[in-house]
Amino acid sequence: MIGFMSALQLIPFFFFSLLGTASYLQLIKPISCTKSPNLRCLEVERKALLSFKDNLTDPSGRLSSWVGDNCCNWIGVGCDNNTGNVVKLDLRNPFPAFNYYHVDPNISLSHEEMEAYNKSCLGGKISSSLHDLKCLSYFDLSLNNFDGIHIPKFLGSLESLTYLNLSFSLFAGVIPSHLWNLSRLQYLDLNSFSFSINFYNFSSQRLEVESLEWVDAFPSLKYLGMNFVNLEKVPNWFHAVNMIPSLRELHLVGCGLVSLPHSVSSINFTLLSVLDLSYNHFNSFIPHWLSNVSGLSTIKLKSTLLRGTLPVGLGHLTNLRVLNLAGNNLIGRIPNSFANLCNLQALYMYSNNINGEITEFVDGLSQCFNSSTEDGNLSSLQALALSYNQLNGTIPKSIGKLSMLVSLDLTENSWEGVLTKAHFQNLTRLKSLRLSTNVNAKGALVLDVTHEWVPPFKLESIFLSKVQIGPNFSAWLKIQNKLNFLVLDHAGISDTIPHGLWKSCPNVTYWSLSNNNLRRQVPYFQFHPLASYFDLCYNNLEGPVPLFPSNLRVINLGNNMFSGPIPKNISELLPKLSWLDLSSNSITGRIPYAIGMLKELNVLILGNNSLSGKLPHSMRHLSSLNVLSLPQNYLEGELPSFFRNYRNLKSLDLGGNKFSGKLPAWMGESSPYLLRLSLRSNFFHGDIPQKICLLSYLQILDLAHNDFSGAIPLCLGSLRNKQSDEAVFPRYDYQMVLVSKGVEYLYGQSFFNLVYSVDLSSNNLSGEIPENITNFSEFINESSHWKNSWKNWKFTAARITRSLNE
């Protein structure tokens, strides 16, 4: 599910996230290397290339053309037209999923894509025979996999190099100082990220430097890319790069930088056009000197812990095309000066605390004079992302004059008022529309258009949440036949699903119509064959569980009125299913044997139904389960021994059933990453095993209303001695009931990490409450409804709950 959500969050602005990359790459291309049948390479260089090839691994045979006497005709090799010297080696991985300008660490490859990518990579060792290529000026080994080897020192002897690209190829270790000898370099890219490793755990396989003083050895350097290279030992990084007057582009993403000077005495890189310092930890204000680098066309400071207000001076950078300040702690209003950014193509300021209205800003942009457009009176803005801020008021009608807009994301702000066709009148290029209000909105946001309205756009992505478009399905949706992503949540729709809806949107692969008042049965499905996500939760739909197309991976039909059994052939119908939520319906019968055949199932949520019987033994095959939630049914039997196979389980909820027997000791060993365990209101008996405390990540333990006896394990006071990590414990969007003082509270996933609870009430426990429980720093003791024996002079069980919201 995480893969789905992260990808979907990128949809509105991913293509534009790298807009504005300067055209200086075109200036750094090597000498023209037109292949000629009469042009022959030098024998010494041919032998050098063959030796280089012999030391490489080439599983896809990319270098199979490297045979014969004339190396100038080999793929990836370019020769000087006059001398025959090899001047170019372009061995960048041509894997089709990548485009040079769109390689991004947020890209998530499927298992199949990863296998194909790894097979396409060159690897092995870099032979020192390349030392014989005396005239080599262009060398590109990007997007390959050299499995953590060091950058060879001899590369520093290739003194003719003007272009060196080793990015995304899994080199590691300290960057050799020998590269300082490459005084002719104009382009240097040592990006340390690779798609062949886990983004969250590659510190041991990344490049690092101990000093940047060597960069002044490159007097002609125009492009410096060192994304994800460890620069933690280089506190004076800014002083070093400021000594490169020729620099046009600087990319230092995710380098562990912590210092960003607020002001400097002089700026030497006055030609700088692209600055990308995203994913560092500056924890400072936006520096003043940025406003003095007048040639800047791209500024990216995403997720760098920036704080304070937006500088007025940024609005005077009239050459600016891309401004990305997303994911910081910025406050205050958008300065009026930003209305002067008429060349701006992409503005990303989502996930901050920016407040106020946007009327003056949008009004100003809508009046921009741009001589490159046909009528000379249009803004250049193509992508606007202001989601997850504190913006309020109405969305101005002038936004409809930003006719170049392709992506508009204004979700999760305090909007109110009415949207009419005037808001969209000139948005003929719009492809992605994302609008929603948050819980702080004083009024509603309503889309008020006539039934006959024909939008000027053909959207590919629609996200409308808490925007009132009902009570009926909007007719204008029927002509959006290019859609591939559709979310209409909390949209006030009180209607049946039109029989032609699926057919009118044939290309949609992500459907969400949740939290409306959809009625009656779900019409027959005619989905796109690649459809993967379908959400109809929190409606009033009825009838049998709908049959789905076989490619769906996520199905959420919770909180409806579906009835009857789960289809017995569900594994044949949905072989790729990873998420199934049928909770809070009227589903009856047994859990079918076929459930256990869903080998990719991560989340199974069937609570609040009328399921009965024992859990099928086939569920032993569900070794990938992260969440198993079956509360409030009529399920019975002892805890199956095949639960030992659930090594990846994070949440187990069996409360409100008829399970019985003892709590096995192996529960503390079989699922080491368990965060939540609820066996509430069953018929378990016997002691609470000491090994339950091996669940060192556990934050919710509910064993209330059973028949447990004996003493409370002393070790329970040591629970939560480890912190959960999002890389290990991904988020899943589901809910869980917690009981406090007899009152049930429904917690969503976003609150799970804020709540810690141990509930042992209404059992037959005896003895004293262990002192380390009541004194444990993350818990507070609450009074409870006691139904336990009093063999000792102190009360004998406790419900301990604390919310970190306090």
Short mmCIF file of N, CA and C in Angstrom, two decimals, residues 129-227:
data_model
loop_
_atom_site.label_atom_id
_atom_site.label_comp_id
_atom_site.label_asym_id
_atom_site.label_seq_id
_atom_site.Cartn_x
_atom_site.Cartn_y
_atom_site.Cartn_z
N SER A 129 43.49 0.25 -17.96
CA SER A 129 43.86 0.38 -19.37
C SER A 129 43.30 1.65 -19.98
N LEU A 130 42.24 2.20 -19.37
CA LEU A 130 41.67 3.45 -19.88
C LEU A 130 42.68 4.59 -19.83
N HIS A 131 43.74 4.38 -19.07
CA HIS A 131 44.80 5.39 -19.00
C HIS A 131 45.40 5.68 -20.37
N ASP A 132 45.26 4.70 -21.29
CA ASP A 132 45.83 4.88 -22.64
C ASP A 132 44.94 5.72 -23.56
N LEU A 133 43.76 6.08 -23.08
CA LEU A 133 42.88 6.94 -23.89
C LEU A 133 43.22 8.40 -23.59
N LYS A 134 44.30 8.86 -24.16
CA LYS A 134 44.87 10.15 -23.81
C LYS A 134 43.96 11.33 -24.17
N CYS A 135 43.08 11.13 -25.17
CA CYS A 135 42.25 12.24 -25.63
C CYS A 135 40.80 12.13 -25.16
N LEU A 136 40.52 11.20 -24.26
CA LEU A 136 39.15 11.01 -23.80
C LEU A 136 38.65 12.26 -23.08
N SER A 137 37.58 12.83 -23.60
CA SER A 137 37.04 14.05 -22.99
C SER A 137 35.65 13.83 -22.37
N TYR A 138 34.99 12.72 -22.71
CA TYR A 138 33.61 12.47 -22.25
C TYR A 138 33.53 11.04 -21.76
N PHE A 139 33.18 10.85 -20.48
CA PHE A 139 33.12 9.52 -19.90
C PHE A 139 31.87 9.42 -19.04
N ASP A 140 30.93 8.54 -19.43
CA ASP A 140 29.66 8.42 -18.73
C ASP A 140 29.42 6.95 -18.40
N LEU A 141 29.39 6.63 -17.08
CA LEU A 141 29.11 5.28 -16.60
C LEU A 141 27.84 5.27 -15.74
N SER A 142 26.97 6.24 -15.90
CA SER A 142 25.84 6.40 -15.00
C SER A 142 24.81 5.30 -15.12
N LEU A 143 24.07 5.10 -14.01
CA LEU A 143 22.94 4.16 -13.94
C LEU A 143 23.37 2.71 -14.11
N ASN A 144 24.58 2.38 -13.69
CA ASN A 144 25.04 1.00 -13.70
C ASN A 144 25.18 0.53 -12.25
N ASN A 145 25.83 -0.59 -12.03
CA ASN A 145 25.96 -1.11 -10.67
C ASN A 145 27.35 -1.69 -10.46
N PHE A 146 28.20 -0.91 -9.76
CA PHE A 146 29.56 -1.35 -9.49
C PHE A 146 29.74 -1.81 -8.05
N ASP A 147 28.60 -2.07 -7.39
CA ASP A 147 28.56 -2.85 -6.15
C ASP A 147 29.53 -2.36 -5.07
N GLY A 148 29.61 -1.06 -4.89
CA GLY A 148 30.36 -0.50 -3.77
C GLY A 148 31.85 -0.40 -3.95
N ILE A 149 32.38 -0.58 -5.16
CA ILE A 149 33.83 -0.42 -5.35
C ILE A 149 34.19 1.06 -5.30
N HIS A 150 35.44 1.34 -5.05
CA HIS A 150 35.91 2.72 -4.98
C HIS A 150 36.11 3.29 -6.39
N ILE A 151 36.00 4.60 -6.49
CA ILE A 151 36.32 5.26 -7.76
C ILE A 151 37.82 5.10 -8.01
N PRO A 152 38.20 4.56 -9.16
CA PRO A 152 39.64 4.32 -9.41
C PRO A 152 40.44 5.62 -9.39
N LYS A 153 41.60 5.57 -8.77
CA LYS A 153 42.45 6.75 -8.68
C LYS A 153 42.99 7.18 -10.04
N PHE A 154 43.17 6.17 -10.94
CA PHE A 154 43.80 6.51 -12.22
C PHE A 154 42.93 7.42 -13.07
N LEU A 155 41.62 7.55 -12.75
CA LEU A 155 40.78 8.46 -13.52
C LEU A 155 41.33 9.88 -13.47
N GLY A 156 42.07 10.18 -12.42
CA GLY A 156 42.68 11.51 -12.31
C GLY A 156 43.75 11.77 -13.33
N SER A 157 44.18 10.73 -14.04
CA SER A 157 45.21 10.91 -15.06
C SER A 157 44.62 11.18 -16.44
N LEU A 158 43.29 11.09 -16.57
CA LEU A 158 42.65 11.36 -17.86
C LEU A 158 42.43 12.86 -17.98
N GLU A 159 43.51 13.57 -18.22
CA GLU A 159 43.52 15.02 -18.09
C GLU A 159 42.73 15.74 -19.17
N SER A 160 42.28 15.02 -20.19
CA SER A 160 41.49 15.66 -21.24
C SER A 160 40.00 15.68 -20.92
N LEU A 161 39.62 15.03 -19.83
CA LEU A 161 38.21 14.93 -19.50
C LEU A 161 37.58 16.30 -19.27
N THR A 162 36.48 16.54 -19.92
CA THR A 162 35.64 17.72 -19.64
C THR A 162 34.30 17.29 -19.05
N TYR A 163 33.95 16.00 -19.22
CA TYR A 163 32.66 15.48 -18.77
C TYR A 163 32.90 14.14 -18.08
N LEU A 164 32.51 14.04 -16.80
CA LEU A 164 32.65 12.80 -16.06
C LEU A 164 31.36 12.55 -15.27
N ASN A 165 30.70 11.44 -15.58
CA ASN A 165 29.43 11.12 -14.95
C ASN A 165 29.47 9.69 -14.43
N LEU A 166 29.55 9.55 -13.12
CA LEU A 166 29.56 8.24 -12.46
C LEU A 166 28.33 8.08 -11.58
N SER A 167 27.29 8.82 -11.86
CA SER A 167 26.12 8.87 -10.97
C SER A 167 25.28 7.61 -11.02
N PHE A 168 24.59 7.35 -9.91
CA PHE A 168 23.64 6.23 -9.80
C PHE A 168 24.27 4.89 -10.14
N SER A 169 25.54 4.72 -9.84
CA SER A 169 26.21 3.47 -10.23
C SER A 169 26.86 2.75 -9.06
N LEU A 170 26.51 3.13 -7.86
CA LEU A 170 26.91 2.42 -6.64
C LEU A 170 28.42 2.32 -6.45
N PHE A 171 29.09 3.45 -6.68
CA PHE A 171 30.47 3.58 -6.21
C PHE A 171 30.43 3.99 -4.74
N ALA A 172 31.44 3.63 -3.99
CA ALA A 172 31.45 3.92 -2.56
C ALA A 172 32.85 4.31 -2.12
N GLY A 173 32.96 4.69 -0.85
CA GLY A 173 34.25 5.07 -0.29
C GLY A 173 34.55 6.54 -0.49
N VAL A 174 35.74 6.92 -0.07
CA VAL A 174 36.17 8.31 -0.17
C VAL A 174 36.51 8.65 -1.61
N ILE A 175 36.00 9.77 -2.10
CA ILE A 175 36.32 10.21 -3.46
C ILE A 175 37.80 10.54 -3.53
N PRO A 176 38.55 9.91 -4.44
CA PRO A 176 40.01 10.10 -4.45
C PRO A 176 40.41 11.53 -4.81
N SER A 177 41.40 12.01 -4.12
CA SER A 177 41.90 13.36 -4.39
C SER A 177 42.54 13.46 -5.76
N HIS A 178 42.83 12.34 -6.40
CA HIS A 178 43.46 12.34 -7.72
C HIS A 178 42.57 13.02 -8.77
N LEU A 179 41.27 13.08 -8.50
CA LEU A 179 40.38 13.75 -9.45
C LEU A 179 40.70 15.25 -9.54
N TRP A 180 41.46 15.76 -8.59
CA TRP A 180 41.82 17.18 -8.62
C TRP A 180 42.61 17.54 -9.86
N ASN A 181 43.23 16.53 -10.45
CA ASN A 181 44.07 16.79 -11.63
C ASN A 181 43.26 17.09 -12.88
N LEU A 182 41.94 16.87 -12.82
CA LEU A 182 41.10 17.04 -14.02
C LEU A 182 40.71 18.51 -14.17
N SER A 183 41.69 19.32 -14.47
CA SER A 183 41.48 20.77 -14.46
C SER A 183 40.60 21.26 -15.60
N ARG A 184 40.34 20.41 -16.59
CA ARG A 184 39.50 20.83 -17.72
C ARG A 184 38.02 20.51 -17.52
N LEU A 185 37.71 19.84 -16.43
CA LEU A 185 36.33 19.41 -16.21
C LEU A 185 35.35 20.58 -16.26
N GLN A 186 34.27 20.35 -16.98
CA GLN A 186 33.15 21.29 -16.99
C GLN A 186 31.91 20.65 -16.36
N TYR A 187 31.88 19.33 -16.36
CA TYR A 187 30.72 18.62 -15.83
C TYR A 187 31.20 17.47 -14.95
N LEU A 188 30.78 17.42 -13.69
CA LEU A 188 31.14 16.35 -12.77
C LEU A 188 29.91 15.93 -12.00
N ASP A 189 29.48 14.68 -12.20
CA ASP A 189 28.32 14.15 -11.49
C ASP A 189 28.71 12.86 -10.80
N LEU A 190 28.68 12.88 -9.46
CA LEU A 190 29.06 11.73 -8.64
C LEU A 190 27.90 11.30 -7.75
N ASN A 191 26.67 11.52 -8.20
CA ASN A 191 25.48 11.16 -7.42
C ASN A 191 25.64 9.76 -6.84
N SER A 192 25.50 9.65 -5.52
CA SER A 192 25.83 8.41 -4.84
C SER A 192 24.65 7.48 -4.66
N PHE A 193 23.48 7.87 -5.14
CA PHE A 193 22.31 7.01 -4.99
C PHE A 193 22.30 5.94 -6.08
N SER A 194 21.64 4.82 -5.78
CA SER A 194 21.48 3.76 -6.78
C SER A 194 20.15 3.08 -6.57
N PHE A 195 19.53 2.65 -7.66
CA PHE A 195 18.27 1.94 -7.56
C PHE A 195 18.45 0.50 -7.11
N SER A 196 19.68 0.04 -7.00
CA SER A 196 19.95 -1.35 -6.62
C SER A 196 20.07 -1.52 -5.11
N ILE A 197 19.86 -0.44 -4.35
CA ILE A 197 19.98 -0.53 -2.90
C ILE A 197 18.77 0.08 -2.24
N ASN A 198 18.58 -0.20 -0.97
CA ASN A 198 17.49 0.36 -0.18
C ASN A 198 17.82 1.79 0.17
N PHE A 199 16.91 2.72 -0.18
CA PHE A 199 17.15 4.14 0.04
C PHE A 199 17.39 4.46 1.51
N TYR A 200 16.80 3.67 2.42
CA TYR A 200 16.90 3.96 3.84
C TYR A 200 18.12 3.31 4.49
N ASN A 201 18.88 2.52 3.75
CA ASN A 201 19.98 1.81 4.37
C ASN A 201 21.14 1.65 3.40
N PHE A 202 21.68 2.78 2.98
CA PHE A 202 22.79 2.68 2.04
C PHE A 202 23.99 3.50 2.50
N SER A 203 24.05 3.81 3.80
CA SER A 203 25.15 4.64 4.29
C SER A 203 26.50 3.98 4.11
N SER A 204 26.52 2.64 4.12
CA SER A 204 27.80 1.95 3.96
C SER A 204 28.19 1.81 2.50
N GLN A 205 27.29 2.18 1.59
CA GLN A 205 27.58 2.05 0.17
C GLN A 205 27.39 3.38 -0.54
N ARG A 206 27.88 4.43 0.07
CA ARG A 206 27.78 5.73 -0.56
C ARG A 206 29.15 6.40 -0.56
N LEU A 207 29.29 7.34 -1.44
CA LEU A 207 30.54 8.08 -1.52
C LEU A 207 30.63 9.10 -0.40
N GLU A 208 31.83 9.48 -0.06
CA GLU A 208 32.02 10.52 0.94
C GLU A 208 33.27 11.32 0.62
N VAL A 209 33.31 12.53 1.14
CA VAL A 209 34.50 13.37 0.99
C VAL A 209 34.84 13.96 2.35
N GLU A 210 36.09 14.23 2.55
CA GLU A 210 36.55 14.82 3.80
C GLU A 210 36.87 16.29 3.66
N SER A 211 36.94 16.77 2.41
CA SER A 211 37.23 18.18 2.15
C SER A 211 36.73 18.52 0.75
N LEU A 212 36.32 19.76 0.57
CA LEU A 212 35.94 20.24 -0.75
C LEU A 212 36.89 21.33 -1.26
N GLU A 213 38.02 21.47 -0.60
CA GLU A 213 38.96 22.51 -1.01
C GLU A 213 39.47 22.30 -2.43
N TRP A 214 39.37 21.04 -2.91
CA TRP A 214 39.89 20.70 -4.24
C TRP A 214 39.05 21.25 -5.37
N VAL A 215 37.83 21.70 -5.08
CA VAL A 215 36.97 22.11 -6.20
C VAL A 215 37.51 23.35 -6.92
N ASP A 216 38.35 24.14 -6.25
CA ASP A 216 38.88 25.31 -6.94
C ASP A 216 39.95 24.92 -7.97
N ALA A 217 40.23 23.59 -8.04
CA ALA A 217 41.14 23.10 -9.09
C ALA A 217 40.42 22.97 -10.43
N PHE A 218 39.10 23.25 -10.44
CA PHE A 218 38.31 23.14 -11.66
C PHE A 218 37.85 24.52 -12.09
N PRO A 219 38.68 25.30 -12.73
CA PRO A 219 38.33 26.68 -13.05
C PRO A 219 37.22 26.81 -14.08
N SER A 220 36.91 25.71 -14.81
CA SER A 220 35.89 25.79 -15.86
C SER A 220 34.63 25.00 -15.51
N LEU A 221 34.55 24.53 -14.26
CA LEU A 221 33.43 23.66 -13.88
C LEU A 221 32.10 24.41 -13.94
N LYS A 222 31.18 23.84 -14.71
CA LYS A 222 29.84 24.44 -14.84
C LYS A 222 28.79 23.65 -14.08
N TYR A 223 28.98 22.34 -13.99
CA TYR A 223 27.99 21.47 -13.35
C TYR A 223 28.67 20.63 -12.28
N LEU A 224 28.20 20.73 -11.03
CA LEU A 224 28.72 19.90 -9.94
C LEU A 224 27.54 19.18 -9.29
N GLY A 225 27.49 17.86 -9.46
CA GLY A 225 26.43 17.04 -8.87
C GLY A 225 27.01 16.04 -7.91
N MET A 226 26.66 16.17 -6.63
CA MET A 226 27.17 15.24 -5.62
C MET A 226 26.02 14.80 -4.70
N ASN A 227 24.85 14.59 -5.29
CA ASN A 227 23.70 14.18 -4.49
C ASN A 227 23.98 12.89 -3.72
#
